[in-house]
Amino acid sequence: MKIFLDTANLDEIREGASLGLLDGVTTNPSLIAKEGADFRKRIVEICESVQGPVSAEVTCTDTEGMCRQGRELAKIHSWVVVKTPTTKEGLKAAKCLVGDGIKVNSTLCFSAPQALLVAKTGATYVSPFVGRLDDISHVGMDLIRDIVTIYRNYSFKTQVLAASLRHPLHVVDAAKAGVDVATMPFKVFELLFKHPLTDKGQDQFLKDWEKLKAR
Ligand code: E4P
């Protein structure tokens, strides 16, 4: 399972990349706005920092506009993956961008039928949003499991990118479901490292080592 960071914060991305465990980054207009950065410049900086796929989202609402914007985004850097919404217009744009040889991430996917259509566009990724479904009392992980089953049934090439993950258990459940990619905020990524027994055990080993050296 690949690990992507869901952020536009350069410090977080550089720290993640320095660990050698990061495979890519997803952004969205809200995340870029939060950083107050210039959109184009920030996408280049992210691509250079992660050296892996970086999703950059279109903001036009009509198919033609999305295709035009998607082609421009794809020119920014070879690592750019164009994010299109899973709407009728977005799916049409995805199909057209895929036809141009551009990698697409179909975002804001909230149902299995939508995911089925995404696969048929030939998009590289489908992004089902787990946390936002949980927020409205639906089990977001059920959607992930359904999509993985459907994609396996037909050997669809589109990769399942579990998005809107809010805590480590989401990551574990996504991995158990067999997703290709999990994208998560930096704070969730950091939590993956933590276990109190690791800290306690390491502390004890180092104390005993000091005793050994003193002999
Ligand atoms: C994914 O590409 C999205 O940017 C993201 O996972 C949304 O997460 P949120 O629902 O926590 O905002």
Coordinates of C-alpha atoms and ligand atoms in Angstrom, one line a residue:
M1 CA 0.0 0.0 0.0
K2 CA 1.4 3.4 -1.0
I3 CA 1.3 6.2 1.5
F4 CA 0.4 9.7 0.4
L5 CA 0.2 12.8 2.5
D6 CA -3.0 14.9 2.2
T7 CA -1.5 18.4 2.6
A8 CA -0.1 21.4 0.9
N9 CA 2.3 22.2 3.8
L10 CA 5.9 22.0 2.6
D11 CA 7.4 21.4 6.0
E12 CA 5.1 18.4 6.5
I13 CA 5.9 17.1 3.0
R14 CA 9.6 17.5 3.3
E15 CA 9.7 15.8 6.7
G16 CA 7.6 12.9 5.3
A17 CA 9.8 12.7 2.3
S18 CA 13.0 12.7 4.4
L19 CA 11.8 9.5 6.1
G20 CA 11.8 7.7 2.8
L21 CA 8.3 6.4 3.5
L22 CA 6.3 8.8 1.4
D23 CA 5.0 7.8 -2.0
G24 CA 3.0 10.9 -3.1
V25 CA 0.8 13.8 -2.1
T26 CA -2.8 14.8 -2.6
T27 CA -3.9 18.4 -2.4
N28 CA -7.3 20.1 -2.9
P29 CA -8.2 23.8 -3.2
S30 CA -9.0 24.0 0.6
L31 CA -5.6 22.7 1.6
I32 CA -3.8 25.1 -0.8
A33 CA -5.9 28.0 0.4
K34 CA -5.0 27.1 4.0
E35 CA -1.3 27.6 3.2
G36 CA -1.9 31.0 1.5
A37 CA 0.5 29.9 -1.2
D38 CA 0.6 30.7 -4.9
F39 CA -1.0 27.6 -6.5
R40 CA 1.3 26.9 -9.4
K41 CA 4.5 27.6 -7.4
R42 CA 3.3 25.4 -4.5
I43 CA 2.5 22.5 -6.9
V44 CA 6.0 22.7 -8.3
E45 CA 7.6 22.8 -4.8
I46 CA 5.5 19.8 -3.7
C47 CA 6.5 17.8 -6.8
E48 CA 10.2 18.5 -6.3
S49 CA 10.0 17.6 -2.6
V50 CA 8.1 14.3 -2.9
Q51 CA 9.3 13.0 -6.3
G52 CA 6.1 11.1 -6.6
P53 CA 2.5 11.6 -7.8
V54 CA 1.0 14.9 -6.7
S55 CA -2.7 15.5 -7.2
A56 CA -3.7 19.0 -8.2
E57 CA -7.4 19.8 -8.6
V58 CA -9.3 21.5 -11.4
T59 CA -11.8 24.2 -10.3
C60 CA -13.8 24.7 -13.5
T61 CA -17.3 23.3 -13.4
D62 CA -17.9 22.5 -17.1
T63 CA -16.2 19.7 -19.0
E64 CA -14.5 21.9 -21.5
G65 CA -13.1 24.1 -18.8
M66 CA -11.9 21.1 -16.7
C67 CA -10.1 19.6 -19.8
R68 CA -8.4 22.9 -20.5
Q69 CA -7.4 23.5 -16.9
G70 CA -6.3 19.8 -16.6
R71 CA -4.0 20.1 -19.6
E72 CA -2.5 23.3 -18.1
L73 CA -2.0 21.6 -14.7
A74 CA -0.4 18.6 -16.3
K75 CA 2.2 20.9 -17.9
I76 CA 3.3 22.3 -14.5
H77 CA 5.3 19.2 -13.7
S78 CA 5.7 15.6 -14.8
W79 CA 4.5 14.3 -11.4
V80 CA 1.2 16.1 -11.6
V81 CA -2.0 14.0 -11.5
V82 CA -5.1 16.0 -12.4
K83 CA -7.9 15.8 -9.9
T84 CA -11.4 16.0 -11.3
P85 CA -14.6 15.8 -9.4
T86 CA -16.7 12.6 -9.7
T87 CA -19.6 14.5 -11.4
K88 CA -21.1 13.9 -14.8
E89 CA -19.0 16.8 -16.2
G90 CA -16.0 15.6 -14.3
L91 CA -16.2 12.0 -15.5
K92 CA -16.4 13.3 -19.1
A93 CA -13.4 15.5 -18.5
A94 CA -11.5 12.5 -16.9
K95 CA -12.2 10.4 -20.0
C96 CA -10.9 13.2 -22.3
L97 CA -7.8 13.9 -20.2
V98 CA -7.0 10.1 -20.0
G99 CA -7.3 10.1 -23.8
D100 CA -4.6 12.8 -23.9
G101 CA -2.3 10.6 -21.8
I102 CA -2.8 12.6 -18.6
K103 CA -3.1 10.9 -15.2
V104 CA -6.4 11.5 -13.5
N105 CA -7.5 11.2 -9.9
S106 CA -11.3 11.2 -9.7
T107 CA -12.1 12.9 -6.3
L108 CA -15.2 13.3 -4.1
C109 CA -16.3 9.7 -4.8
F110 CA -19.1 8.7 -2.3
S111 CA -20.7 5.7 -3.9
A112 CA -19.9 2.3 -5.6
P113 CA -21.8 3.2 -8.8
Q114 CA -19.7 6.4 -9.1
A115 CA -16.5 4.3 -8.6
L116 CA -17.7 1.9 -11.3
L117 CA -18.0 4.8 -13.8
V118 CA -14.6 6.2 -12.7
A119 CA -12.9 2.9 -13.6
K120 CA -14.5 3.0 -17.0
T121 CA -12.9 6.4 -17.7
G122 CA -9.5 4.8 -17.3
A123 CA -8.5 7.2 -14.5
T124 CA -5.3 6.3 -12.6
Y125 CA -7.0 6.8 -9.2
V126 CA -10.5 6.9 -7.6
S127 CA -10.7 8.8 -4.3
P128 CA -13.5 7.5 -2.0
F129 CA -13.8 9.8 1.0
V130 CA -14.1 7.7 4.2
G131 CA -14.3 10.4 6.9
R132 CA -16.9 12.5 5.3
L133 CA -19.2 9.5 5.0
D134 CA -18.6 8.6 8.7
D135 CA -19.5 12.3 9.4
I136 CA -23.0 11.7 8.1
S137 CA -23.4 8.3 9.9
H138 CA -22.5 6.1 6.9
V139 CA -19.7 3.5 7.3
G140 CA -17.1 5.0 5.0
M141 CA -15.0 1.9 5.1
D142 CA -17.9 -0.2 3.6
L143 CA -17.6 1.9 0.5
I144 CA -13.9 1.2 0.3
R145 CA -14.5 -2.6 0.6
D146 CA -17.2 -2.5 -2.1
I147 CA -15.0 -0.6 -4.5
V148 CA -12.1 -3.0 -4.0
T149 CA -14.4 -6.0 -4.6
I150 CA -15.9 -4.5 -7.7
Y151 CA -12.5 -3.5 -9.2
R152 CA -11.1 -6.9 -8.5
N153 CA -14.1 -8.6 -10.1
Y154 CA -13.3 -6.9 -13.4
S155 CA -9.5 -6.4 -13.0
F156 CA -10.0 -2.7 -13.5
K157 CA -6.7 -0.8 -13.6
T158 CA -7.8 2.2 -11.6
Q159 CA -6.1 2.3 -8.2
V160 CA -8.3 2.7 -5.1
L161 CA -7.0 5.7 -3.1
A162 CA -8.6 5.8 0.3
A163 CA -9.1 9.5 1.2
S164 CA -10.5 11.6 4.0
L165 CA -8.8 9.2 6.5
R166 CA -9.0 10.7 10.0
H167 CA -7.1 8.3 12.3
P168 CA -4.7 5.3 12.3
L169 CA -7.6 2.8 12.4
H170 CA -8.9 4.1 9.2
V171 CA -5.5 3.4 7.7
V172 CA -5.4 -0.1 9.1
D173 CA -8.9 -0.9 7.8
A174 CA -8.1 0.6 4.4
A175 CA -5.0 -1.7 4.3
K176 CA -7.0 -4.7 5.3
A177 CA -9.5 -3.9 2.5
G178 CA -6.6 -4.0 0.1
V179 CA -6.5 -0.4 -1.2
D180 CA -3.7 0.7 -3.4
V181 CA -3.1 4.0 -1.7
A182 CA -4.0 5.7 1.6
T183 CA -3.8 9.5 1.7
M184 CA -3.7 11.1 5.2
P185 CA -3.1 14.3 7.0
F186 CA 0.5 14.6 8.5
K187 CA -0.9 14.2 12.0
V188 CA -2.3 10.8 11.2
F189 CA 0.9 9.8 9.5
E190 CA 2.8 10.7 12.6
L191 CA 0.5 8.6 14.8
L192 CA 1.3 5.5 12.7
F193 CA 4.8 5.5 14.3
K194 CA 3.6 5.7 17.9
H195 CA 3.3 2.9 20.4
P196 CA 3.8 3.4 24.2
L197 CA 5.3 0.0 24.6
T198 CA 8.0 0.8 21.9
D199 CA 9.0 3.9 23.9
K200 CA 8.9 2.1 27.2
G201 CA 10.9 -0.9 25.9
Q202 CA 13.5 1.4 24.2
D203 CA 13.9 3.4 27.3
Q204 CA 14.5 0.2 29.4
F205 CA 17.0 -1.2 26.8
L206 CA 19.0 2.0 26.8
K207 CA 19.1 2.1 30.6
D208 CA 20.3 -1.5 30.8
W209 CA 22.9 -0.7 28.1
E210 CA 24.3 2.1 30.3
K211 CA 24.5 -0.3 33.2
L212 CA 26.3 -2.9 31.1
K213 CA 28.8 -0.2 29.9
A214 CA 29.5 0.8 33.5
R215 CA 30.6 -2.7 34.5
Ligands
E4P1 C1 -8.3 13.7 -0.7 O1 -7.7 13.8 -1.8 C2 -8.9 14.9 0.0 O2 -8.1 16.0 -0.2 C3 -9.0 14.7 1.5 O3 -8.6 13.3 1.8 C4 -10.2 15.2 2.1 O4 -10.2 14.9 3.5 P1 -11.2 15.6 4.5 O5 -12.5 15.0 4.4 O6 -10.6 15.3 5.9 O7 -11.1 17.1 4.2

